[in-house]
Amino acid sequence: MTGSPPGGASAEEPPGAYDILVIGAGPAGLAAALYAARGGLRTVVVERGPVGGQIANVDRVDNYPGFPEGVSGSDLAERMEEQARRFGAVFSVGDAGIGAIDLASPVKTVGGMRARAVILATGARPKGLGVPGEEKLRGRGVSYCATCDGAFFRDRRVAVVGGGDSAVTEALFLTRLASKVTVVHRRDRFRAAPFLVDRLLSAGNVELKMNRVVVAIQGEEKVESLVLRHPRDSARESHEERIDLDGVFIYVGLSPETAFVKGKVDLDRDGYVLTDEVMRTRVPRVYAAGDVRAKELRQVVTAVAEGALAATTAEKDLSEK
Ligand code: FAD
Ligand code: NAP
């Protein structure tokens, strides 16, 4: 824990309770902490991993306003953290988990901490493919983060699996390091924004394997090859194709980090938190912001906007009797 817990107390507010407890220190949580702390609320952010969330692993962010030349995701996250700390937000970072959680009572408890309001900003994590070899070779050629691991594949051959913005931006990043980047996508059209696809296609060392699914990742000590099939023939070995390579980067979408609040707040069928337009869940004084919410556009700019809105709504609710 950095910073110290508050000491003030009232009937509904036992000693040591915060006004706002934010779970997750990605862009949404950091913006919520900035707004809450700057609004004079005693604010703690609980983060189980490094501060910054998904964007901290992104090489360059080109679409966050205010940075005409682009900005590295880790720089952006560091600045957000610094700004929240400047106004007095304190951070509890690096615990394996948050432990027991009670959101229903007027004084919320999260692990050992108490607060009058909680903002869920736990974002999302990458989905796996669930194919043979993926678990065994994770960290030995199977990766979910090109910015973290791309340098290990300098002048080597890699594949990127997926057809969304993540797959295409990270494949583009890898073209600058790897000798050849094979993009494997299950359809004949990309989901990613067309301008990103155009940029990828203009790189000289990209190969597309459209209408292909990965059915196995092979290798003894490290990744050696991928086995692909046409989606329609995915049960037929005779239609297999094998490509030899050194690394596989998997970008097939995200799962919301909401297992720990299942049954405590309303979730949609994919597990994203349902809120109203000012970020309230159906539980009094519990809010959600960022990628963890059910919504259309998952970006830094929407995450920070929702973090700000969640904190502002919480501040308003707390000031009411
Ligand atoms: P996250 O960034 O997911 O942060 C959530 C935080 O909560 C994490 O730090 C996590 O460790 C923590 N957490 C989770 N569960 C718990 C728990 N139980 N207890 C404590 N802490 C917990 N967006 C853009 O605008 N521009 C881009 O160029 C861009 N590029 C991207 C490239 C890639 C490869 C990816 C994957 C995403 C990209 N995005 C981009 C999307 C952007 O990163 C997300 O929209 C944004 O990070 C969402 O912020 P968030 O705070 O809601 O969630
Ligand atoms: P996404 O948009 O959900 O795309 C996932 C991709 O993986 C899709 O192409 C999907 O195929 C494919 N896929 C899903 N399951 C698969 C499986 N089992 N096997 C093979 N392929 C599979 O996820 P994302 O690309 O990670 O993006 C997540 C969010 O972050 C989006 O909102 C995105 O806009 C945002 N983001 C933004 C930027 C940016 O602004 N530069 C960069 C990265 C991410 P189908 O197309 O057939 O469904």
GROMACS .gro file of C-alpha atoms and ligand atoms in nm, residues 22-30 46-64 92 95-98 121-126 144-147 165-167 169-170 251 254 257-258 260 289-293 295 297-304 306, ligand 1:
model
  121
   22VAL     CA    1  -1.172   0.180  -0.728
   23ILE     CA    2  -1.096  -0.176  -0.835
   24GLY     CA    3  -0.853  -0.177  -1.130
   25ALA     CA    4  -0.585   0.074  -1.227
   26GLY     CA    5  -0.625   0.083  -1.604
   27PRO     CA    6  -0.730   0.405  -1.780
   28ALA     CA    7  -1.087   0.387  -1.643
   29GLY     CA    8  -0.977   0.333  -1.283
   30LEU     CA    9  -0.705   0.598  -1.304
   46VAL     CA   10  -0.680  -0.157  -0.567
   47GLU     CA   11  -0.478  -0.317  -0.849
   48ARG     CA   12  -0.362  -0.675  -0.860
   49GLY     CA   13  -0.102  -0.629  -1.131
   50PRO     CA   14   0.111  -0.342  -1.253
   51VAL     CA   15  -0.068  -0.006  -1.280
   52GLY     CA   16  -0.180   0.085  -1.634
   53GLY     CA   17  -0.404  -0.195  -1.758
   54GLN     CA   18  -0.404  -0.318  -2.117
   55ILE     CA   19  -0.281   0.005  -2.269
   56ALA     CA   20   0.046  -0.014  -2.074
   57ASN     CA   21   0.147  -0.296  -2.311
   58VAL     CA   22   0.071  -0.106  -2.629
   59ASP     CA   23   0.368   0.028  -2.821
   60ARG     CA   24   0.200   0.337  -2.963
   61VAL     CA   25  -0.142   0.493  -2.912
   62ASP     CA   26  -0.238   0.713  -3.205
   63ASN     CA   27  -0.599   0.789  -3.129
   64TYR     CA   28  -0.593   0.945  -2.782
   92SER     CA   29  -0.283  -0.074  -0.313
   95ASP     CA   30  -0.192  -0.831  -0.419
   96ALA     CA   31  -0.271  -1.164  -0.576
   97GLY     CA   32  -0.644  -1.106  -0.536
   98ILE     CA   33  -0.885  -0.878  -0.362
  121ALA     CA   34  -1.287  -0.082  -1.343
  122THR     CA   35  -1.137  -0.426  -1.388
  123GLY     CA   36  -1.137  -0.420  -1.768
  124ALA     CA   37  -1.088  -0.730  -1.973
  125ARG     CA   38  -0.824  -0.991  -2.045
  126PRO     CA   39  -0.727  -1.168  -2.367
  144TYR     CA   40  -0.075  -1.248  -2.589
  145CYS     CA   41   0.138  -0.931  -2.591
  146ALA     CA   42   0.351  -0.830  -2.889
  147THR     CA   43   0.491  -0.523  -2.715
  165ASP     CA   44  -0.805  -0.409  -3.423
  166SER     CA   45  -0.573  -0.581  -3.174
  167ALA     CA   46  -0.456  -0.849  -3.417
  169THR     CA   47  -0.221  -0.329  -3.489
  170GLU     CA   48   0.001  -0.582  -3.317
  251TYR     CA   49  -0.555  -1.171  -3.036
  254LEU     CA   50  -1.141  -1.019  -2.470
  257GLU     CA   51  -1.290  -0.948  -1.557
  258THR     CA   52  -1.617  -0.998  -1.372
  260PHE     CA   53  -1.556  -1.193  -0.877
  289ALA     CA   54  -1.643   0.209  -1.599
  290GLY     CA   55  -1.428   0.114  -1.897
  291ASP     CA   56  -1.387  -0.213  -2.082
  292VAL     CA   57  -1.566  -0.407  -1.809
  293ARG     CA   58  -1.896  -0.237  -1.904
  295LYS     CA   59  -2.094  -0.107  -2.446
  297LEU     CA   60  -1.653   0.113  -2.814
  298ARG     CA   61  -1.365  -0.016  -2.601
  299GLN     CA   62  -1.092   0.247  -2.618
  300VAL     CA   63  -0.887   0.458  -2.380
  301VAL     CA   64  -1.091   0.764  -2.462
  302THR     CA   65  -1.418   0.595  -2.364
  303ALA     CA   66  -1.262   0.427  -2.058
  304VAL     CA   67  -1.138   0.756  -1.913
  306GLU     CA   68  -1.659   0.666  -1.807
  322FAD     P1   69  -0.797  -0.231  -1.846
  322FAD     O1   70  -0.699  -0.154  -1.927
  322FAD     O2   71  -0.824  -0.374  -1.882
  322FAD     O3   72  -0.753  -0.221  -1.692
  322FAD     C1   73  -0.816  -0.298  -1.595
  322FAD     C2   74  -0.723  -0.314  -1.475
  322FAD     O4   75  -0.792  -0.383  -1.372
  322FAD     C3   76  -0.598  -0.395  -1.506
  322FAD     O5   77  -0.484  -0.325  -1.463
  322FAD     C4   78  -0.618  -0.526  -1.426
  322FAD     O6   79  -0.496  -0.581  -1.378
  322FAD     C5   80  -0.705  -0.476  -1.311
  322FAD     N1   81  -0.784  -0.584  -1.251
  322FAD     C6   82  -0.860  -0.677  -1.314
  322FAD     N2   83  -0.920  -0.757  -1.225
  322FAD     C7   84  -0.880  -0.715  -1.101
  322FAD     C8   85  -0.907  -0.758  -0.969
  322FAD     N3   86  -0.989  -0.860  -0.945
  322FAD     N4   87  -0.850  -0.692  -0.866
  322FAD     C9   88  -0.767  -0.586  -0.890
  322FAD     N5   89  -0.737  -0.541  -1.013
  322FAD    C10   90  -0.793  -0.604  -1.117
  322FAD     N6   91  -0.732   0.171  -2.708
  322FAD    C11   92  -0.709   0.290  -2.766
  322FAD     O7   93  -0.778   0.387  -2.736
  322FAD     N7   94  -0.608   0.306  -2.856
  322FAD    C12   95  -0.526   0.204  -2.891
  322FAD     O8   96  -0.434   0.223  -2.974
  322FAD    C13   97  -0.548   0.077  -2.833
  322FAD     N8   98  -0.468  -0.027  -2.865
  322FAD    C14   99  -0.489  -0.147  -2.803
  322FAD    C15  100  -0.406  -0.255  -2.838
  322FAD    C16  101  -0.425  -0.378  -2.778
  322FAD    C17  102  -0.334  -0.492  -2.815
  322FAD    C18  103  -0.530  -0.396  -2.683
  322FAD    C19  104  -0.549  -0.530  -2.617
  322FAD    C20  105  -0.612  -0.290  -2.651
  322FAD    C21  106  -0.594  -0.165  -2.711
  322FAD     N9  107  -0.677  -0.058  -2.682
  322FAD    C22  108  -0.654   0.064  -2.740
  322FAD    C23  109  -0.791  -0.071  -2.591
  322FAD    C24  110  -0.755  -0.013  -2.451
  322FAD     O9  111  -0.632  -0.069  -2.405
  322FAD    C25  112  -0.866  -0.043  -2.354
  322FAD    O10  113  -0.989   0.006  -2.404
  322FAD    C26  114  -0.840   0.023  -2.217
  322FAD    O11  115  -0.716  -0.020  -2.163
  322FAD    C27  116  -0.953  -0.009  -2.119
  322FAD    O12  117  -0.921   0.046  -1.994
  322FAD     P2  118  -0.989  -0.011  -1.860
  322FAD    O13  119  -0.928   0.068  -1.750
  322FAD    O14  120  -1.133  -0.016  -1.875
  322FAD    O15  121  -0.943  -0.163  -1.850
   0.00000   0.00000   0.00000
